[in-house]
Short mmCIF file of C-alpha atoms and ligand atoms in Angstrom, two decimals:
data_model
loop_
_atom_site.label_atom_id
_atom_site.label_comp_id
_atom_site.label_asym_id
_atom_site.label_seq_id
_atom_site.Cartn_x
_atom_site.Cartn_y
_atom_site.Cartn_z
CA MET A 88 -18.76 -46.06 -39.45
CA THR A 89 -20.34 -49.44 -38.89
CA HIS A 90 -21.60 -51.16 -41.99
CA PRO A 91 -25.43 -51.08 -41.75
CA LEU A 92 -25.79 -54.78 -42.65
CA PHE A 93 -23.26 -55.72 -39.96
CA GLU A 94 -24.93 -53.40 -37.47
CA GLU A 95 -28.28 -55.06 -38.07
CA ALA A 96 -26.77 -58.56 -38.03
CA LYS A 97 -25.33 -57.86 -34.59
CA GLN A 98 -28.82 -57.14 -33.28
CA TYR A 99 -29.84 -60.73 -33.92
CA ILE A 100 -26.79 -62.95 -34.51
CA VAL A 101 -24.12 -63.40 -31.87
CA GLY A 102 -21.30 -61.11 -32.97
CA GLY A 103 -23.11 -60.63 -36.27
CA VAL A 104 -21.61 -63.82 -37.74
CA ASN A 105 -22.31 -67.54 -37.77
CA SER A 106 -18.64 -68.54 -37.56
CA PRO A 107 -16.15 -66.38 -35.65
CA VAL A 108 -13.30 -65.82 -38.14
CA ARG A 109 -15.79 -64.14 -40.50
CA ALA A 110 -16.04 -61.23 -38.08
CA PHE A 111 -12.50 -60.08 -39.05
CA THR A 112 -11.38 -60.51 -35.45
CA GLY A 113 -7.93 -61.49 -36.72
CA VAL A 114 -7.40 -58.33 -38.79
CA GLY A 115 -9.71 -55.71 -37.31
CA GLY A 116 -12.32 -53.76 -39.23
CA GLU A 117 -15.60 -55.13 -40.48
CA PRO A 118 -16.46 -58.11 -42.65
CA LEU A 119 -17.44 -57.99 -46.29
CA PHE A 120 -21.06 -58.95 -46.81
CA VAL A 121 -21.24 -61.14 -49.88
CA GLU A 122 -24.18 -60.97 -52.28
CA SER A 123 -23.04 -63.47 -54.86
CA ALA A 124 -19.93 -65.05 -56.28
CA GLN A 125 -18.85 -66.17 -59.74
CA GLY A 126 -15.62 -67.88 -60.76
CA ALA A 127 -12.71 -66.29 -58.89
CA ARG A 128 -14.72 -63.31 -57.64
CA VAL A 129 -17.03 -62.50 -54.78
CA HIS A 130 -19.48 -59.62 -55.25
CA ALA A 131 -19.95 -57.71 -52.03
CA SER A 132 -22.71 -55.44 -50.78
CA ASP A 133 -20.44 -52.42 -51.35
CA GLY A 134 -20.96 -53.00 -55.06
CA ARG A 135 -17.36 -54.14 -55.63
CA ALA A 136 -16.07 -57.45 -56.99
CA TYR A 137 -13.07 -58.91 -55.17
CA ILE A 138 -10.60 -61.54 -56.41
CA ASP A 139 -11.23 -64.21 -53.82
CA TYR A 140 -8.52 -66.36 -52.19
CA VAL A 141 -10.83 -67.66 -49.44
CA GLY A 142 -13.06 -69.79 -51.66
CA SER A 143 -15.57 -70.36 -48.84
CA TRP A 144 -12.55 -71.63 -46.85
CA GLY A 145 -11.82 -74.37 -49.34
CA PRO A 146 -14.84 -75.89 -51.06
CA MET A 147 -14.75 -73.63 -54.13
CA ILE A 148 -11.70 -75.23 -55.71
CA GLY A 149 -13.36 -75.10 -59.11
CA GLY A 150 -14.48 -71.49 -58.68
CA HIS A 151 -17.80 -70.11 -57.46
CA SER A 152 -21.17 -70.89 -59.02
CA ARG A 153 -19.91 -73.53 -61.43
CA PRO A 154 -22.91 -74.23 -63.70
CA GLU A 155 -22.31 -78.02 -63.42
CA VAL A 156 -22.61 -77.81 -59.63
CA ILE A 157 -25.57 -75.44 -59.53
CA GLU A 158 -27.49 -77.47 -62.10
CA ALA A 159 -26.79 -80.73 -60.27
CA VAL A 160 -28.22 -79.20 -57.08
CA GLN A 161 -31.25 -77.83 -58.92
CA ARG A 162 -31.95 -81.23 -60.50
CA ALA A 163 -31.66 -82.92 -57.10
CA ALA A 164 -33.87 -80.29 -55.43
CA SER A 165 -36.64 -80.92 -57.93
CA ARG A 166 -36.84 -84.51 -56.64
CA GLY A 167 -37.11 -83.57 -52.96
CA LEU A 168 -34.78 -82.13 -50.34
CA SER A 169 -34.37 -84.95 -47.83
CA PHE A 170 -35.81 -88.41 -47.28
CA GLY A 171 -34.06 -89.93 -44.27
CA ALA A 172 -33.85 -93.16 -46.25
CA PRO A 173 -31.07 -94.52 -48.46
CA THR A 174 -30.65 -93.07 -51.95
CA GLU A 175 -28.57 -94.26 -54.89
CA VAL A 176 -26.60 -91.03 -55.03
CA GLU A 177 -25.07 -91.81 -51.60
CA THR A 178 -23.56 -94.99 -53.01
CA ALA A 179 -22.27 -93.05 -56.02
CA MET A 180 -20.61 -90.61 -53.63
CA ALA A 181 -19.06 -93.32 -51.44
CA LYS A 182 -17.81 -95.22 -54.48
CA ARG A 183 -16.26 -92.06 -55.87
CA ILE A 184 -14.49 -91.32 -52.58
CA CYS A 185 -13.12 -94.89 -52.42
CA GLU A 186 -11.86 -94.65 -55.99
CA LEU A 187 -10.14 -91.31 -55.49
CA VAL A 188 -8.70 -92.10 -52.03
CA PRO A 189 -7.61 -95.75 -52.09
CA SER A 190 -6.92 -95.98 -48.32
CA ILE A 191 -10.68 -95.55 -47.85
CA GLU A 192 -12.52 -98.87 -48.03
CA ARG A 193 -15.75 -97.82 -46.31
CA VAL A 194 -17.33 -94.40 -45.93
CA ARG A 195 -19.79 -92.64 -43.62
CA MET A 196 -21.21 -89.29 -44.72
CA VAL A 197 -21.82 -86.55 -42.15
CA ASN A 198 -22.69 -82.84 -42.31
CA SER A 199 -19.47 -80.99 -41.44
CA GLY A 200 -15.76 -81.41 -40.87
CA THR A 201 -16.36 -81.13 -37.13
CA GLU A 202 -18.69 -84.11 -37.20
CA ALA A 203 -16.22 -86.11 -39.27
CA THR A 204 -13.32 -85.64 -36.84
CA MET A 205 -15.52 -86.05 -33.76
CA THR A 206 -16.74 -89.38 -35.12
CA ALA A 207 -13.26 -90.46 -36.21
CA ILE A 208 -11.84 -90.10 -32.72
CA ARG A 209 -14.83 -91.82 -31.12
CA LEU A 210 -14.34 -94.65 -33.58
CA ALA A 211 -10.60 -94.83 -32.85
CA ARG A 212 -11.36 -94.92 -29.12
CA GLY A 213 -14.02 -97.59 -29.56
CA TYR A 214 -11.83 -99.67 -31.86
CA THR A 215 -8.74 -99.61 -29.63
CA GLY A 216 -10.50 -99.52 -26.26
CA ARG A 217 -8.17 -96.64 -25.29
CA GLU A 218 -9.00 -93.05 -24.38
CA ARG A 219 -6.06 -90.76 -25.08
CA VAL A 220 -5.80 -88.74 -28.29
CA VAL A 221 -2.65 -87.14 -29.71
CA LYS A 222 -3.02 -83.95 -31.74
CA PHE A 223 -0.67 -81.14 -32.76
CA GLU A 224 -0.25 -77.54 -31.77
CA GLY A 225 -1.72 -75.19 -34.38
CA ASN A 226 -3.76 -77.93 -36.06
CA TYR A 227 -7.52 -77.42 -36.05
CA HIS A 228 -9.98 -80.25 -36.30
CA GLY A 229 -13.30 -78.53 -35.70
CA HIS A 230 -14.88 -77.66 -32.38
CA SER A 231 -15.76 -80.94 -30.67
CA ASP A 232 -14.77 -81.08 -27.00
CA SER A 233 -11.85 -83.52 -27.28
CA LEU A 234 -10.26 -81.55 -30.10
CA LEU A 235 -10.69 -78.04 -28.74
CA VAL A 236 -7.68 -78.52 -26.54
CA LYS A 237 -4.30 -76.83 -26.46
CA ALA A 238 -0.97 -77.88 -25.07
CA GLY A 239 -0.39 -77.72 -21.34
CA SER A 240 2.76 -76.12 -19.97
CA GLY A 241 5.18 -78.87 -20.99
CA ALA A 242 5.11 -80.77 -24.26
CA LEU A 243 4.11 -83.99 -22.53
CA THR A 244 1.70 -82.60 -20.00
CA GLN A 245 -1.93 -83.28 -20.70
CA GLY A 246 -4.00 -80.79 -22.63
CA VAL A 247 -5.98 -77.88 -21.24
CA PRO A 248 -9.32 -76.68 -22.65
CA ASN A 249 -9.14 -74.11 -25.43
CA SER A 250 -12.54 -72.80 -24.44
CA PRO A 251 -14.72 -72.58 -21.36
CA GLY A 252 -17.27 -75.35 -21.53
CA VAL A 253 -14.78 -78.04 -22.50
CA PRO A 254 -14.53 -80.30 -19.44
CA ALA A 255 -11.02 -80.38 -17.99
CA GLY A 256 -11.38 -84.13 -17.48
CA LEU A 257 -11.91 -84.64 -21.18
CA ALA A 258 -9.19 -82.18 -22.23
CA ASP A 259 -6.87 -84.12 -19.97
CA LEU A 260 -7.12 -87.05 -22.37
CA THR A 261 -5.86 -84.99 -25.32
CA MET A 262 -2.09 -84.67 -25.65
CA THR A 263 -1.04 -81.70 -27.80
CA LEU A 264 2.46 -81.98 -29.28
CA PRO A 265 4.52 -79.71 -31.55
CA TYR A 266 3.85 -80.25 -35.28
CA ASN A 267 6.77 -81.72 -37.22
CA ASP A 268 8.40 -82.98 -34.01
CA LEU A 269 8.64 -86.73 -34.27
CA ASP A 270 10.81 -87.00 -31.18
CA ALA A 271 8.00 -85.53 -29.08
CA VAL A 272 5.62 -88.11 -30.56
CA ARG A 273 8.01 -90.99 -29.83
CA GLN A 274 8.46 -89.76 -26.27
CA ALA A 275 4.70 -89.45 -25.73
CA PHE A 276 4.18 -93.02 -26.93
CA ALA A 277 7.11 -94.28 -24.86
CA GLU A 278 5.34 -92.89 -21.77
CA LYS A 279 1.67 -93.53 -22.56
CA GLY A 280 1.61 -95.66 -25.72
CA ASP A 281 -0.73 -98.31 -24.37
CA GLU A 282 -3.33 -95.64 -23.51
CA ILE A 283 -3.28 -93.76 -26.85
CA ALA A 284 -6.17 -94.48 -29.22
CA CYS A 285 -5.09 -92.32 -32.13
CA ILE A 286 -3.01 -89.57 -33.63
CA ILE A 287 -5.05 -86.99 -35.53
CA VAL A 288 -3.06 -84.70 -37.80
CA GLU A 289 -3.50 -82.25 -40.67
CA PRO A 290 -1.13 -83.86 -43.19
CA VAL A 291 -0.46 -80.34 -44.47
CA ALA A 292 -1.42 -77.87 -41.77
CA GLY A 293 -3.73 -75.14 -43.03
CA ASN A 294 -4.99 -73.70 -39.77
CA MET A 295 -1.70 -72.18 -38.65
CA ASN A 296 -1.14 -70.51 -41.98
CA CYS A 297 0.28 -73.17 -44.34
CA ILE A 298 2.84 -75.61 -42.92
CA PRO A 299 3.76 -78.70 -44.91
CA PRO A 300 5.06 -81.77 -43.10
CA GLU A 301 8.84 -82.16 -42.90
CA ALA A 302 10.30 -85.13 -44.76
CA GLY A 303 9.64 -88.28 -42.74
CA PHE A 304 7.12 -86.73 -40.32
CA LEU A 305 3.99 -88.44 -41.66
CA GLU A 306 5.84 -91.73 -42.27
CA GLY A 307 7.10 -91.53 -38.69
CA LEU A 308 3.56 -91.02 -37.33
CA LYS A 309 2.41 -94.07 -39.22
CA SER A 310 5.19 -96.29 -37.93
CA VAL A 311 4.68 -95.14 -34.33
CA CYS A 312 0.93 -95.88 -34.64
CA GLU A 313 1.60 -99.33 -36.06
CA GLU A 314 4.17 -100.12 -33.40
CA TYR A 315 1.76 -99.23 -30.58
CA GLY A 316 -1.53 -100.34 -32.17
CA ALA A 317 -2.94 -96.81 -32.40
CA VAL A 318 -5.04 -95.44 -35.26
CA LEU A 319 -3.55 -92.80 -37.57
CA ILE A 320 -6.17 -90.25 -38.67
CA PHE A 321 -5.38 -87.78 -41.44
CA ASP A 322 -7.70 -84.82 -41.17
CA GLU A 323 -8.06 -84.00 -44.85
CA VAL A 324 -11.06 -81.68 -44.44
CA MET A 325 -8.93 -78.97 -46.05
CA THR A 326 -6.41 -80.93 -48.14
CA GLY A 327 -8.74 -83.66 -49.45
CA PHE A 328 -9.15 -83.51 -53.27
CA ARG A 329 -7.08 -80.28 -53.24
CA LEU A 330 -3.41 -81.29 -53.24
CA ALA A 331 -4.11 -84.18 -55.61
CA PRO A 332 -7.24 -86.18 -56.54
CA GLY A 333 -6.44 -88.42 -53.57
CA GLY A 334 -5.59 -85.52 -51.26
CA ALA A 335 -2.48 -84.96 -49.15
CA GLN A 336 -2.03 -88.71 -48.68
CA GLU A 337 -1.54 -89.16 -52.41
CA TRP A 338 0.67 -86.05 -52.57
CA ALA A 339 2.84 -87.24 -49.64
CA GLY A 340 2.71 -90.96 -50.41
CA VAL A 341 1.67 -91.92 -46.88
CA THR A 342 -1.67 -93.57 -46.14
CA PRO A 343 -3.50 -93.28 -42.81
CA HIS A 344 -5.89 -95.79 -41.26
CA LEU A 345 -8.75 -93.27 -41.21
CA THR A 346 -9.35 -90.06 -43.18
CA THR A 347 -11.74 -87.21 -42.48
CA LEU A 348 -13.12 -85.08 -45.31
CA GLY A 349 -15.19 -81.93 -45.65
CA LYS A 350 -15.33 -78.74 -47.74
CA ILE A 351 -14.67 -79.90 -51.38
CA VAL A 352 -16.52 -83.19 -50.77
CA GLY A 353 -19.74 -81.15 -50.54
CA GLY A 354 -18.96 -78.68 -53.33
CA GLY A 355 -20.18 -75.84 -51.07
CA MET A 356 -23.03 -77.70 -49.35
CA PRO A 357 -22.75 -78.74 -45.67
CA VAL A 358 -21.13 -82.16 -46.11
CA GLY A 359 -18.36 -84.07 -44.37
CA ALA A 360 -17.22 -87.67 -44.44
CA LEU A 361 -14.98 -90.14 -42.75
CA GLY A 362 -13.60 -93.31 -44.18
CA GLY A 363 -10.78 -95.79 -43.94
CA GLN A 364 -9.94 -99.40 -43.37
CA GLN A 365 -12.97 -101.66 -43.46
CA LYS A 366 -12.01 -103.46 -40.24
CA ILE A 367 -12.04 -100.14 -38.34
CA MET A 368 -15.03 -98.57 -40.10
CA GLU A 369 -17.16 -101.63 -39.36
CA TYR A 370 -17.01 -100.71 -35.68
CA LEU A 371 -19.54 -97.98 -36.53
CA SER A 372 -23.27 -98.46 -36.03
CA PRO A 373 -25.28 -100.23 -37.40
CA MET A 374 -22.55 -102.88 -37.97
CA GLY A 375 -20.54 -102.20 -34.85
CA PRO A 376 -20.97 -100.85 -31.33
CA VAL A 377 -19.67 -97.28 -31.87
CA TYR A 378 -22.73 -95.06 -32.23
CA GLN A 379 -23.04 -92.39 -34.89
CA ALA A 380 -26.06 -91.06 -36.80
CA GLY A 381 -27.45 -88.05 -38.70
CA THR A 382 -30.96 -86.99 -39.80
CA LEU A 383 -29.63 -85.13 -42.83
CA SER A 384 -26.50 -87.21 -43.49
CA GLY A 385 -26.04 -88.13 -47.15
CA ASN A 386 -28.43 -85.33 -48.09
CA PRO A 387 -29.25 -85.53 -51.81
CA LEU A 388 -28.41 -81.87 -52.54
CA GLY A 389 -25.07 -82.19 -50.80
CA MET A 390 -24.26 -85.41 -52.62
CA ALA A 391 -25.18 -83.85 -55.98
CA ALA A 392 -23.01 -80.78 -55.39
CA GLY A 393 -20.09 -82.84 -54.11
CA LEU A 394 -20.18 -85.30 -56.98
CA ALA A 395 -20.26 -82.45 -59.49
CA MET A 396 -17.24 -80.83 -57.79
CA MET A 397 -15.44 -84.17 -57.84
CA ASP A 398 -16.01 -84.40 -61.60
CA ILE A 399 -14.35 -81.02 -61.88
CA ILE A 400 -11.26 -82.00 -59.86
CA SER A 401 -11.00 -85.27 -61.80
CA GLU A 402 -10.47 -83.51 -65.14
CA PRO A 403 -7.05 -84.44 -66.52
CA GLY A 404 -4.39 -81.89 -65.59
CA PHE A 405 -6.62 -80.14 -63.02
CA HIS A 406 -4.14 -80.29 -60.13
CA ALA A 407 -1.10 -79.59 -62.32
CA ARG A 408 -2.77 -76.37 -63.50
CA LEU A 409 -3.79 -75.48 -59.96
CA ASP A 410 -0.21 -76.00 -58.82
CA GLN A 411 1.11 -73.87 -61.65
CA ARG A 412 -1.30 -71.02 -60.78
CA THR A 413 -0.37 -71.28 -57.11
CA ALA A 414 3.31 -71.07 -58.05
CA GLN A 415 2.67 -68.06 -60.31
CA LEU A 416 0.92 -66.26 -57.47
CA CYS A 417 3.56 -67.06 -54.86
CA ASP A 418 6.51 -66.23 -57.13
CA GLY A 419 4.84 -62.92 -58.03
CA LEU A 420 4.20 -62.02 -54.39
CA LEU A 421 7.79 -62.86 -53.41
CA GLU A 422 9.10 -60.71 -56.24
CA ALA A 423 6.83 -57.82 -55.21
CA ALA A 424 8.07 -58.13 -51.61
CA ARG A 425 11.70 -58.24 -52.75
CA GLU A 426 11.24 -55.07 -54.81
CA ALA A 427 9.70 -53.32 -51.81
CA GLY A 428 12.38 -54.60 -49.43
CA ILE A 429 9.76 -56.40 -47.27
CA PRO A 430 10.94 -59.66 -45.69
CA LEU A 431 8.38 -62.27 -46.76
CA ARG A 432 8.44 -66.07 -46.80
CA ILE A 433 5.81 -68.23 -48.50
CA ASN A 434 4.92 -71.89 -48.05
CA ARG A 435 2.88 -73.49 -50.78
CA VAL A 436 1.44 -76.80 -51.92
CA PRO A 437 -0.94 -77.25 -54.87
CA GLY A 438 -3.88 -74.89 -54.42
CA MET A 439 -2.86 -73.67 -50.96
CA PHE A 440 -0.38 -71.05 -49.73
CA GLY A 441 0.69 -69.14 -46.63
CA LEU A 442 2.39 -65.75 -46.33
CA PHE A 443 4.80 -65.10 -43.46
CA PHE A 444 6.03 -61.61 -42.75
CA THR A 445 9.23 -62.64 -41.00
CA ASP A 446 13.00 -62.24 -41.10
CA GLU A 447 13.52 -65.99 -40.70
CA GLN A 448 15.79 -67.46 -43.35
CA GLY A 449 15.12 -71.17 -42.89
CA PRO A 450 11.94 -73.15 -43.53
CA ILE A 451 8.81 -72.19 -41.60
CA SER A 452 7.72 -75.50 -40.17
CA ARG A 453 6.67 -74.88 -36.55
CA PHE A 454 3.75 -73.17 -34.88
CA SER A 455 6.13 -71.09 -32.76
CA GLN A 456 7.58 -69.56 -35.95
CA VAL A 457 4.11 -68.67 -37.21
CA SER A 458 3.24 -66.97 -33.93
CA ALA A 459 6.48 -64.96 -34.11
CA CYS A 460 5.60 -63.40 -37.51
CA ASP A 461 4.78 -59.70 -37.85
CA GLN A 462 1.01 -59.78 -37.32
CA ASP A 463 0.68 -56.05 -37.58
CA ARG A 464 2.28 -56.01 -41.02
CA PHE A 465 -0.04 -58.84 -42.11
CA LYS A 466 -3.08 -56.82 -40.99
CA ARG A 467 -1.94 -53.78 -42.95
CA PHE A 468 -1.23 -55.96 -45.98
CA PHE A 469 -4.65 -57.62 -45.70
CA HIS A 470 -6.53 -54.29 -45.56
CA GLY A 471 -4.38 -52.79 -48.31
CA MET A 472 -5.17 -55.75 -50.57
CA LEU A 473 -8.87 -55.49 -49.76
CA GLU A 474 -8.81 -51.85 -50.78
CA GLN A 475 -7.20 -52.96 -54.05
CA GLY A 476 -9.99 -55.51 -54.62
CA VAL A 477 -8.28 -58.69 -53.39
CA TYR A 478 -9.92 -60.76 -50.64
CA LEU A 479 -7.37 -62.77 -48.65
CA ALA A 480 -8.17 -64.93 -45.62
CA PRO A 481 -8.80 -62.44 -42.78
CA SER A 482 -6.24 -64.01 -40.44
CA ALA A 483 -2.48 -64.59 -40.43
CA PHE A 484 -3.21 -68.12 -39.19
CA GLU A 485 -5.27 -69.28 -42.17
CA ALA A 486 -3.98 -70.66 -45.45
CA GLY A 487 -5.02 -69.01 -48.72
CA PHE A 488 -6.71 -70.99 -51.48
CA VAL A 489 -6.28 -70.78 -55.23
CA SER A 490 -9.03 -72.16 -57.48
CA SER A 491 -9.01 -73.32 -61.07
CA ALA A 492 -11.06 -70.21 -61.87
CA HIS A 493 -8.13 -67.90 -61.07
CA SER A 494 -6.85 -66.93 -64.50
CA GLU A 495 -3.28 -65.85 -65.25
CA GLN A 496 -4.73 -62.35 -65.56
CA ASP A 497 -6.38 -62.56 -62.11
CA ILE A 498 -3.07 -63.59 -60.63
CA ALA A 499 -1.17 -60.87 -62.44
CA SER A 500 -3.72 -58.32 -61.11
CA THR A 501 -3.25 -59.72 -57.60
CA VAL A 502 0.52 -59.34 -57.86
CA ASP A 503 0.13 -55.76 -59.16
CA ALA A 504 -2.10 -55.00 -56.18
CA ALA A 505 0.52 -56.48 -53.85
CA ARG A 506 3.21 -54.33 -55.43
CA THR A 507 1.12 -51.20 -54.72
CA VAL A 508 0.38 -52.26 -51.16
CA MET A 509 3.88 -53.39 -50.29
CA ALA A 510 5.37 -50.13 -51.52
CA ARG A 511 3.69 -48.45 -48.54
CA LEU A 512 3.81 -51.19 -45.91
N1 PMP B 622 -10.57 -80.02 -39.90
C1 PMP B 622 -9.88 -79.13 -40.62
C2 PMP B 622 -8.49 -79.47 -41.07
C3 PMP B 622 -10.44 -77.90 -40.94
O1 PMP B 622 -9.73 -77.02 -41.65
C4 PMP B 622 -11.75 -77.62 -40.51
C5 PMP B 622 -12.44 -76.30 -40.82
N2 PMP B 622 -11.69 -75.29 -41.31
C6 PMP B 622 -12.44 -78.58 -39.77
C7 PMP B 622 -11.81 -79.77 -39.49
C8 PMP B 622 -13.83 -78.34 -39.29
O2 PMP B 622 -14.70 -78.36 -40.36
P1 PMP B 622 -16.15 -77.64 -40.26
O3 PMP B 622 -15.87 -76.19 -40.17
O4 PMP B 622 -16.83 -78.05 -41.54
O5 PMP B 622 -16.82 -78.18 -39.07
#
């Protein structure tokens, strides 16, 4: 039976959702409708509370409805919702970002991750005077035309559109290479290096499940970029402030020329940002010739929520605790799978994890390995967990997120649920 709220939504909203993965297309069935959320739980319209490992797809690293965040937004709202003129809180936000992420010397606030990456590649193109962009298979950088491109038939062929509506001529400028394959990157630059403006990469991939970089991969990207005069962009929309206060670049010890941010930076409000070396950032308008603008950019409610969330992640020991909780969850799930005789592999970094139902014995580090996993078993696991009151990301290609609000007890309950579900998988 179709959920009445979903049925009605479909009468007015395309597909009943405002972002496709919410429709449960990856797992089948119908989405949860959320009424409210507190701490580690979302309360759904079916009257049940679910332990939540989606966390609004990343922003809720400190848990839902943190009083500090809500109150900061309420205080800001009482002074007005938007002015379209500079405010002091925007400087506070930019200063905070520069302090936490030292490779960022100048910042521009935008309204989503998509806007951040779209602007970053325009800036890289404007700065270098080159048009080609290198990205990686299985990485997602939002839905701007140049980035909604998949690999052509051979690794070094030009990209093809991922969606109707993306002009083939533009897709042709995007080269999509295998993640963690430095040889492919070197070969691409050997052939077209003087035409490549930038490499954009998820420093830990979270949009093809969870795939950390192999040792030397990020360092290699940086040295190739420096050799050929291209810009290295770390898309830290997902990893920023999560893996460490300074994001994946702090965690990995490799700094890019430009960084894109989203999710946590807005604490749950629609906020994104890009930042990086001053000499590159100053190519942006109004200082430089590369145009970029936004009516609501630097919105005071977004800045207030983001700053409050950044206070939370700056508490001493925050990431160590998050890492420990992530480890507890992953160890528990592996143990439950072992007991049930289900082949399961898990990748994890602080606050982020990915489950792979696969017989592979070695590391899972390529998109092709993710695609080869048992999708059907994942779907049954997902729905089984939902029945048990645990809300995982509704797709085998999305990373899961742990927040600081997940208590040891929440994690133990999650592992118990997994034991029940795996026994009948
Ligand atoms: N980059 C990455 C790495 C992302 O994970 C996402 C969204 N999941 C985006 C960009 C796009 O961000 P938004 O959905 O805010 O446009």
